[in-house]
Structure formats: C-alpha cells, structure tokens
Amino acid sequence: MTDTKKTVHGAWSSRFAFILAATGSAVGLGNIWKFPYITGENGGGAFVIVYLLCVLLIGIPIMIAETMLGRRSQKNPIEAMEVLTDEAGADHNWHYLGWMGVIAGLLILSYYSVIAGWASAYILKAFTGSFLDADALTIKKIFDDFVASPIQLIFWHSLFMLATMLIVVRGVNNGLEKAAQYLMPSLFVLIFALVGYAMTTDSYFQGLHFLFMPDFSKLTSNSVLTAMGHAFFTLSLGMGAIMVYGSYLSKNISIAKTAFLIAGADTIVALLAGIAIFPIVFANNLHPNSGPGLIFETLPIAFGSMTGGWLMGILFFVMLAVAALTSAISLIEPAVAWLVENKDFTREKACVWSGLVTWALGLGTVFSFNIWSNVKFFDRSIFQLLDYLTANLMLPIGGFCIAVFSGWIMKKHHSEQELNMPNETSYQIWKLLISYVAPGSVFLVFLHVIGVL
Ligand code: PHE
C-alpha cells in the first residue's frame, strides 16, 4: 500500500475488515430479493443448479482475478486498467473496461436504490403493525398500493440515496468498515430464524422441492443467461467494485482463500433466503413467478402470523435495508474513487455529483412501476431493461474482459506473484479456469442467446 493511497482513501485495517466489506458488497438485495424472484420466474431447481455452477466455475475465478487486478494496481478501475496495461505492455483500449464498470455501477445503483427504498418503507409498515394477522390478499394489496404511488417511492429512494452518500463521503475506515462490521452477522441470524418459521409450514418440503429438484425442461437460453448474469450480480463482479476494494487490500493477504469465503457466505445467504421464502409462497397459494414483489408479498405473511413477528418484521427489513446499503456503497465507490483520484474532486463533491446523477436515473425505475408501467422497450419496462442491460450484459461482458486480461494479457509471473498461491497446482487450476473456462462459458451463453448455437 503506497502512502499516497493511504492519504486519499485509507486502507483496510485487517483481512477481516476486507472480508466483511466485500461480503457486505456481495450480500444484498441480490441474495434476498432478486435470487428468490428470478428463481421463481425461471422454474426453480434447474435454474439454481446453473447459477451454482456459474458461481463456482466463473464467479470465483473472476473474483480472484478482479481482486488481484485491484491490489496489483492500487488504483480505481479506470486508472487500474491503465497501469496494468502499461505493466503488461498491452493496448490502452483496456481502460474502457474501467469506464464500463463505473457506468454499470451507477446504472445498477439507480434501480437498486429504489428497491432498497421499498425495504426501508417496509420497516415503517412493520413497525406500525400493518402486517399483523393480515392474509395473503391484504399483504398483496399493501404492496400494490405502495408501488402505485410515485411520491412514496421517490421519498424512500431519496432517503436511501442520501444514506448511501452520507456513508460514502466518510471514506473507507470510518464509513464502509463500521457499517459492515456490525450489521452483516446480524442478518445471518435473522434469516436462520425465518428458515425456522418456514419449517413450521406444511409446504416446507414443497418449497425445498421447487428450489432443489431440477426440471431441465424449464430451462431456456434466456434463463441460463439470467443465472449467469446473476452469478456476477450477486458476487458484485464485472464492474470494478471488488477491484476497488482489492486496491485497498494489503499485500500479505491470500486472495484466493478470501474469495472462497466471500462467495461461500454469499451463496449460503441466497439459498437460505430461498428456503425461507418458497414454503411461504406455496403455503399461501401464491405464485413463485410473481416478480420483483415476491419477498414483499410473502415474508410479511410470516411476520403477521408468527409469535414475535412484529419485532422480527422490523428487524428483518432493517437488516435488508442495511445489507442493501453495504452493497450500494460499493456500487458507487468506483465512480467516486475515479473522480477523487483523476478529476481532483474532493470526496464530498464527488459524492454529491455521482449521487445526484444516480438519483435522477432512479426516477425512471420509480415510474416504471406506476405512471410509466406501459412504457416498454424491447418488451421490457425501464426497470427490467436496466436490470437486463446491467446484470445480463454489462457485468458478464466486464467479467469476460477481466478474465481475458488476467489469463492472457497480464504476464504470468505477475499474476503468480500477486496471487501467491500455496502451491503450483492451485495456481494452474485458477489459470485454466480464468483463461478458458470462465471466458469460454460467457461466450457460449451469449452465442446461445443470440441464436448462433
Ligand atoms: N452484489 C450485490 C447484491 O447481490 C449487488 C452488487 C452488484 C453490488 C454489483 C456491487 C456490484 O445485492
């Protein structure tokens, strides 16, 4: 870690702090809100298997690569790619990769913040007892009425963006670390409690069956793309978040071990969320494919009927909002780091500008759930379009480039030195995955979607 770096951002105080912050980035709405609803929309078990394979064969190798590129360069993604291409003696066009990441981060945050706003609003609803003894129909009506109101969505979206910017402005040590340190472990505990509730419903095994019994006939090429895109999304890969966090990581830490820990924790949270949610879906005759409202239409039923549900409901939505917050700060950090390091912005000014742009973009998502719900591009609402563009296209393309760069462009002795694996075999396995398997699979899935394969 160079001294200048320390003065600009600070550095992680320990390996544990990095793991917490990177897990904070990975674990978020992607695990608890998105994973269940896209699993529901894509038919369950078979989709889950493809997603797990993608995490293992594409996600983890790329997470290792992305952390490595960040730490080696000690720079924000745009500059990182410049430094690294110089070191490898390669073409400078690689820095567009950094650009795409910064843009993808802002685009994702624009809709992420709207959904995180829903979670925040649900804290209040839980607190005022809206869910007590409510049946599935009432809970659905609460959700439908809520998203039909642009004013309410804008209010909560603004509040969430403000909270994000207040944390980001304080920088690595004071803001990011502290936020992650206390709140991530509590989330684990609460999800376990929800799984406990799901076990008491008659539909527990039906839920497990849906989640884990593959029916490959339900898999389309688009669901394979969605599963792969989600592996990137949920692990925060392909847009530079993990690269930035890696740039704050000190040199003596094993990147590979850390990546396994983070990906493992992330996957467990997603699976537990699925195990908690689907039994409630079936027990109440709801449909697994009811879209982005799924957790908001199911979990409150549990909170309304279980003992201690009032408090659990409040705590759950607090945790969800906080999990979203620790991801949101990593979505905007590449843009902020770049403005500070390259454009001589103060951290405050960088936060205000990137925050305002993201907030304004988020209005598109807000309106796509109400007054613009009929506005469609390629058959998708603005929210769906942003989600498809970022999670299914930009992140996999970003990840593909990271893989190609790390496997083919970067000098072998540089990656070997930076990763410092315990033995040659582990390095060789990673090298094989990053050079062939990861980029090859992304490429094949794309070919399949456009109908060439
Ligand atoms: N991984 C986060 C989640 O699952 C979202 C995210 C994507 C964060 C990309 C940073 C970068 O909620």
XYZ file of C-alpha atoms and ligand atoms in Angstrom:
465
model
C 0.000 0.000 0.000
C 1.573 3.255 -1.044
C 1.471 6.265 1.191
C -0.455 8.434 -1.234
C -3.098 5.758 -1.406
C -3.442 5.799 2.333
C -3.938 9.504 2.455
C -6.580 9.515 -0.263
C -8.728 6.631 0.942
C -7.292 4.882 3.928
C -6.719 1.149 3.769
C -8.473 -1.842 5.299
C -7.354 -2.250 8.874
C -7.216 -6.038 8.564
C -8.034 -9.011 6.374
C -11.207 -9.462 8.368
C -12.256 -5.917 7.560
C -11.805 -6.578 3.858
C -13.785 -9.816 4.056
C -16.588 -8.052 5.865
C -16.722 -5.178 3.429
C -16.514 -7.387 0.345
C -19.155 -9.693 1.816
C -21.161 -6.580 2.572
C -20.912 -5.675 -1.087
C -21.818 -9.169 -2.264
C -24.648 -9.887 0.141
C -27.545 -7.602 -0.553
C -30.803 -7.338 -2.419
C -29.321 -9.731 -4.961
C -29.462 -12.576 -2.468
C -32.650 -11.871 -0.595
C -34.843 -10.017 -3.072
C -33.563 -10.958 -6.525
C -32.425 -14.562 -6.203
C -35.820 -15.843 -4.972
C -37.869 -13.986 -7.556
C -35.737 -14.870 -10.565
C -35.603 -18.471 -9.358
C -39.390 -18.342 -9.188
C -39.654 -16.882 -12.668
C -37.246 -19.392 -14.164
C -38.768 -22.574 -12.829
C -36.691 -23.401 -9.719
C -34.180 -26.253 -9.332
C -32.576 -26.354 -12.766
C -32.032 -22.607 -12.677
C -30.474 -22.897 -9.222
C -28.028 -25.545 -10.439
C -26.909 -23.406 -13.368
C -26.468 -20.468 -11.009
C -24.379 -22.545 -8.583
C -22.199 -23.848 -11.420
C -21.672 -20.297 -12.644
C -20.629 -19.151 -9.166
C -18.118 -21.961 -8.907
C -16.606 -22.037 -12.382
C -16.955 -18.417 -13.482
C -17.660 -16.304 -10.403
C -14.947 -17.431 -8.011
C -12.095 -17.397 -10.570
C -13.176 -13.922 -11.693
C -13.491 -12.718 -8.114
C -9.889 -13.820 -7.574
C -8.841 -12.064 -10.777
C -10.690 -8.854 -10.031
C -9.291 -8.578 -6.508
C -5.854 -9.278 -7.928
C -6.100 -6.513 -10.550
C -7.203 -4.035 -7.896
C -4.470 -4.904 -5.467
C -1.742 -5.011 -8.059
C -2.601 -1.577 -9.428
C -3.695 0.065 -6.159
C -5.943 2.251 -8.258
C -9.593 2.885 -9.161
C -10.822 0.664 -12.033
C -10.236 3.159 -14.840
C -6.700 4.016 -13.796
C -6.089 0.445 -12.717
C -6.542 -0.778 -16.246
C -4.144 1.903 -17.492
C -1.446 0.986 -15.004
C -1.870 -2.710 -15.673
C -1.789 -2.392 -19.447
C 1.435 -0.429 -19.120
C 2.903 -3.128 -16.952
C 1.855 -5.824 -19.428
C 2.897 -3.720 -22.418
C -0.627 -4.017 -23.822
C -3.054 -1.850 -25.738
C -4.562 1.109 -23.889
C -8.103 0.364 -25.002
C -8.394 -1.820 -21.925
C -9.194 1.215 -19.851
C -12.657 1.274 -21.454
C -13.275 -1.705 -19.218
C -12.908 0.572 -16.219
C -15.313 3.031 -17.795
C -17.932 0.426 -18.444
C -17.681 -0.634 -14.811
C -18.205 2.859 -13.485
C -21.254 3.312 -15.708
C -22.669 -0.122 -14.849
C -22.307 0.700 -11.148
C -24.294 3.913 -11.453
C -26.978 2.263 -13.577
C -27.369 -0.613 -11.129
C -27.476 1.702 -8.145
C -30.222 3.756 -9.799
C -32.699 0.875 -9.540
C -31.081 -0.808 -6.555
C -31.785 2.274 -4.500
C -35.464 2.233 -5.468
C -35.858 -1.369 -4.290
C -33.828 -0.655 -1.160
C -36.304 2.189 -0.642
C -39.095 -0.408 -0.634
C -37.259 -2.325 2.068
C -36.903 0.873 4.094
C -40.575 1.701 3.712
C -41.409 -1.793 4.928
C -39.567 -1.102 8.191
C -42.181 1.520 8.918
C -45.040 -0.701 7.763
C -43.804 -3.480 10.029
C -43.462 -1.050 12.905
C -46.980 0.328 12.579
C -48.363 -3.207 12.622
C -49.666 -3.279 9.023
C -48.923 -6.977 8.705
C -50.477 -8.186 11.953
C -52.869 -11.045 11.195
C -53.083 -9.938 7.574
C -53.825 -12.601 4.953
C -52.027 -13.009 1.647
C -54.532 -10.844 -0.209
C -54.214 -7.939 2.203
C -50.427 -8.158 2.074
C -50.521 -8.095 -1.712
C -52.791 -5.067 -1.666
C -50.411 -3.241 0.681
C -47.614 -3.858 -1.812
C -49.643 -2.943 -4.912
C -50.891 0.294 -3.357
C -47.394 1.182 -2.272
C -45.681 0.758 -5.649
C -48.559 2.545 -7.372
C -47.526 5.741 -5.591
C -44.654 7.596 -7.284
C -44.450 10.070 -4.409
C -43.869 7.373 -1.824
C -41.320 5.562 -3.965
C -39.456 8.791 -4.659
C -39.401 9.651 -0.973
C -37.855 6.313 0.051
C -35.494 6.209 -2.929
C -34.231 9.679 -1.985
C -33.807 8.713 1.630
C -31.810 5.632 0.710
C -29.567 7.549 -1.710
C -28.942 10.142 0.974
C -27.941 7.485 3.494
C -25.609 5.897 0.934
C -23.903 9.168 0.149
C -23.503 10.043 3.833
C -21.604 6.809 4.371
C -19.547 7.036 1.184
C -18.449 10.558 1.981
C -16.709 9.324 5.129
C -14.356 7.017 3.208
C -13.110 3.516 3.833
C -12.269 3.327 7.511
C -14.985 5.381 9.078
C -17.843 4.662 6.772
C -17.581 1.392 4.939
C -15.907 -0.721 7.568
C -18.034 0.272 10.510
C -21.244 -0.227 8.596
C -20.298 -3.738 7.562
C -18.806 -4.860 10.815
C -21.899 -4.977 12.970
C -24.713 -5.496 10.603
C -23.722 -8.382 8.371
C -23.581 -11.014 11.121
C -26.997 -9.996 12.468
C -28.549 -10.586 9.070
C -27.382 -14.189 9.095
C -29.124 -14.830 12.391
C -32.422 -13.371 11.224
C -32.526 -15.377 8.039
C -31.989 -18.526 10.069
C -34.970 -17.573 12.193
C -37.081 -17.194 9.041
C -35.988 -20.603 7.825
C -37.163 -21.884 11.210
C -40.589 -20.387 10.537
C -40.689 -21.883 7.020
C -40.096 -25.305 8.567
C -43.309 -24.980 10.544
C -45.450 -24.519 7.419
C -46.938 -27.604 5.696
C -45.280 -26.587 2.477
C -41.698 -26.744 3.686
C -40.829 -29.755 1.554
C -42.706 -28.427 -1.425
C -40.532 -25.310 -1.169
C -37.352 -27.371 -0.959
C -38.501 -29.496 -3.860
C -39.076 -26.417 -6.010
C -35.696 -25.000 -5.100
C -33.546 -28.101 -5.431
C -35.234 -30.614 -7.747
C -34.096 -29.736 -11.249
C -36.515 -29.900 -14.144
C -34.276 -29.066 -17.072
C -37.195 -28.762 -19.463
C -37.945 -25.431 -17.761
C -34.577 -24.000 -18.748
C -34.475 -21.612 -21.726
C -31.373 -19.946 -23.099
C -32.531 -16.733 -21.509
C -32.796 -18.373 -18.102
C -29.251 -19.644 -18.490
C -28.174 -16.079 -19.269
C -30.116 -14.801 -16.257
C -28.488 -17.413 -13.995
C -25.034 -16.495 -15.271
C -25.734 -12.762 -15.031
C -26.939 -13.278 -11.503
C -23.713 -15.026 -10.532
C -21.921 -11.802 -11.487
C -24.512 -9.577 -9.869
C -24.660 -11.393 -6.575
C -20.869 -11.555 -6.228
C -20.528 -7.886 -7.258
C -18.308 -8.851 -10.191
C -17.557 -7.355 -13.560
C -17.904 -3.676 -12.731
C -14.931 -2.824 -10.552
C -16.494 -2.863 -7.061
C -14.335 -5.754 -5.990
C -11.406 -4.209 -7.880
C -11.683 -1.013 -5.855
C -11.972 -2.952 -2.613
C -8.991 -5.039 -3.695
C -6.995 -1.869 -4.204
C -7.387 -1.138 -0.504
C -6.162 -4.611 0.436
C -2.693 -5.107 1.838
C -0.160 -7.271 0.062
C 0.274 -10.126 2.509
C -3.260 -11.481 2.293
C -4.261 -14.603 0.346
C -6.684 -13.502 -2.329
C -7.918 -16.967 -3.288
C -8.871 -18.040 0.225
C -10.638 -14.779 0.785
C -12.614 -15.129 -2.460
C -13.847 -18.587 -1.449
C -15.010 -17.293 1.904
C -16.896 -14.392 0.387
C -18.523 -16.412 -2.388
C -19.434 -19.139 0.114
C -21.117 -16.723 2.501
C -22.958 -15.060 -0.366
C -24.283 -18.334 -1.744
C -25.421 -19.555 1.659
C -27.424 -16.380 2.272
C -29.153 -16.695 -1.115
C -30.035 -20.348 -0.612
C -31.315 -19.688 2.913
C -33.455 -16.843 1.600
C -34.919 -19.249 -0.959
C -35.516 -21.901 1.693
C -37.317 -19.332 3.832
C -39.444 -17.859 1.069
C -40.748 -20.686 -1.147
C -42.527 -22.657 1.589
C -44.429 -19.460 2.455
C -45.243 -18.975 -1.234
C -46.758 -22.454 -1.527
C -48.410 -22.459 1.886
C -50.407 -19.402 0.846
C -51.188 -20.492 -2.706
C -49.107 -17.696 -4.134
C -47.200 -17.955 -7.400
C -43.422 -18.344 -7.396
C -43.260 -16.242 -10.549
C -44.847 -13.100 -9.170
C -41.772 -10.992 -9.952
C -39.934 -8.270 -8.038
C -42.673 -8.046 -5.401
C -42.165 -11.667 -4.295
C -40.490 -11.160 -0.924
C -42.698 -8.176 -0.122
C -45.789 -10.272 -0.765
C -44.644 -13.341 1.140
C -42.478 -12.569 4.154
C -44.945 -10.117 5.731
C -47.449 -13.002 5.894
C -44.971 -14.833 8.097
C -44.353 -11.771 10.228
C -48.084 -11.230 10.596
C -48.784 -14.686 11.938
C -45.710 -15.880 13.856
C -45.068 -15.219 17.525
C -42.668 -12.326 17.880
C -43.449 -11.494 14.242
C -43.845 -7.785 14.859
C -40.278 -7.384 16.098
C -38.903 -9.890 13.585
C -40.537 -7.972 10.755
C -38.981 -4.702 11.829
C -35.570 -6.279 12.311
C -35.711 -8.126 9.014
C -36.422 -5.053 6.926
C -33.825 -3.054 8.863
C -31.259 -5.744 8.035
C -32.356 -5.891 4.413
C -32.010 -2.139 4.060
C -28.593 -2.274 5.699
C -27.455 -5.177 3.508
C -28.547 -3.067 0.550
C -26.621 -0.108 1.946
C -23.342 -2.008 2.195
C -23.812 -3.071 -1.444
C -24.857 0.386 -2.585
C -21.682 1.975 -1.265
C -19.651 -0.430 -3.374
C -21.728 0.321 -6.460
C -20.854 3.984 -6.311
C -17.305 3.705 -4.941
C -15.646 3.186 -8.373
C -17.171 6.445 -9.656
C -16.249 8.349 -6.509
C -12.706 6.947 -6.389
C -12.197 7.937 -10.002
C -13.472 11.494 -9.533
C -11.243 11.925 -6.478
C -8.117 10.393 -7.976
C -8.395 11.753 -11.519
C -10.531 14.813 -11.538
C -9.224 16.312 -8.332
C -12.692 16.387 -6.823
C -12.919 16.446 -3.062
C -14.599 13.339 -1.722
C -17.644 15.454 -0.819
C -18.029 16.932 -4.274
C -17.549 13.530 -5.930
C -20.281 12.064 -3.739
C -22.738 14.855 -4.421
C -22.323 14.601 -8.182
C -22.402 10.864 -8.559
C -25.263 10.674 -6.060
C -27.356 13.232 -7.917
C -26.884 11.537 -11.277
C -27.854 8.169 -9.834
C -30.845 9.594 -8.002
C -32.172 11.194 -11.185
C -31.708 7.982 -13.175
C -33.597 6.131 -10.452
C -36.747 8.098 -11.245
C -37.056 6.012 -14.424
C -37.355 2.878 -12.299
C -39.766 4.549 -9.873
C -42.130 5.477 -12.706
C -41.808 2.091 -14.402
C -43.848 0.639 -11.518
C -46.682 3.146 -11.874
C -47.215 6.009 -14.322
C -44.868 4.605 -16.952
C -45.731 0.958 -16.461
C -46.870 0.804 -20.073
C -43.680 2.284 -21.454
C -41.808 -0.664 -22.924
C -38.558 -1.012 -24.795
C -37.973 -4.414 -26.384
C -40.944 -5.632 -24.399
C -39.379 -4.564 -21.099
C -40.211 -1.836 -18.604
C -37.483 0.677 -17.763
C -36.641 -1.257 -14.618
C -36.485 -4.574 -16.478
C -34.432 -3.021 -19.235
C -31.883 -1.564 -16.794
C -31.681 -4.870 -14.980
C -31.202 -6.835 -18.197
C -28.660 -4.386 -19.588
C -26.529 -4.361 -16.451
C -26.843 -7.824 -14.880
C -27.223 -9.878 -18.045
C -24.990 -7.915 -20.406
C -22.606 -5.372 -18.867
C -21.447 -7.448 -15.877
C -20.809 -10.632 -17.906
C -19.020 -8.598 -20.599
C -16.969 -6.853 -17.899
C -16.210 -10.204 -16.302
C -15.266 -11.712 -19.641
C -12.766 -8.895 -20.230
C -11.351 -9.228 -16.707
C -10.863 -12.949 -17.341
C -9.217 -12.428 -20.725
C -6.975 -9.719 -19.330
C -5.895 -11.765 -16.317
C -5.486 -15.014 -18.237
C -3.968 -13.806 -21.478
C -2.645 -10.267 -21.245
C -1.156 -9.998 -17.797
C 2.273 -11.571 -17.535
C 2.201 -14.964 -15.872
C 4.894 -14.096 -13.358
C 2.942 -11.015 -12.324
C -0.284 -12.872 -11.613
C 1.648 -15.659 -9.956
C 3.445 -13.222 -7.709
C 0.299 -11.281 -6.840
C -1.817 -14.336 -6.052
C 0.942 -16.085 -4.173
C -0.991 -19.371 -4.018
C 0.129 -22.081 -1.590
C 1.150 -24.400 -4.436
C 1.622 -24.529 -8.184
C -1.432 -26.778 -8.759
C -3.870 -24.265 -7.267
C -2.384 -21.590 -9.472
C -2.659 -23.814 -12.552
C -6.306 -24.606 -11.825
C -7.111 -20.925 -11.496
C -5.182 -20.148 -14.651
C -7.129 -22.773 -16.573
C -10.459 -21.501 -15.295
C -9.665 -17.853 -15.924
C -8.126 -18.364 -19.377
C -10.547 -20.878 -20.837
C -13.495 -21.972 -18.732
C -14.789 -18.599 -17.494
C -14.471 -16.553 -20.692
C -15.453 -19.566 -22.829
C -18.671 -20.140 -20.887
C -19.682 -16.486 -21.024
C -19.058 -16.506 -24.757
C -21.049 -19.698 -25.320
C -24.008 -18.436 -23.313
C -24.051 -15.233 -25.376
C -23.889 -17.201 -28.630
C -26.747 -19.346 -27.413
C -28.908 -16.356 -26.543
C -28.453 -14.685 -29.902
C -29.320 -17.981 -31.513
C -25.985 -18.835 -33.116
C -25.646 -22.027 -31.097
N -23.902 -7.997 -5.036
C -24.935 -7.052 -4.720
C -26.167 -7.840 -4.326
O -26.246 -9.026 -4.520
C -25.205 -6.106 -5.859
C -23.994 -5.524 -6.491
C -23.731 -5.765 -7.821
C -23.087 -4.768 -5.742
C -22.587 -5.280 -8.438
C -21.936 -4.267 -6.339
C -21.695 -4.529 -7.671
O -27.106 -7.280 -3.848
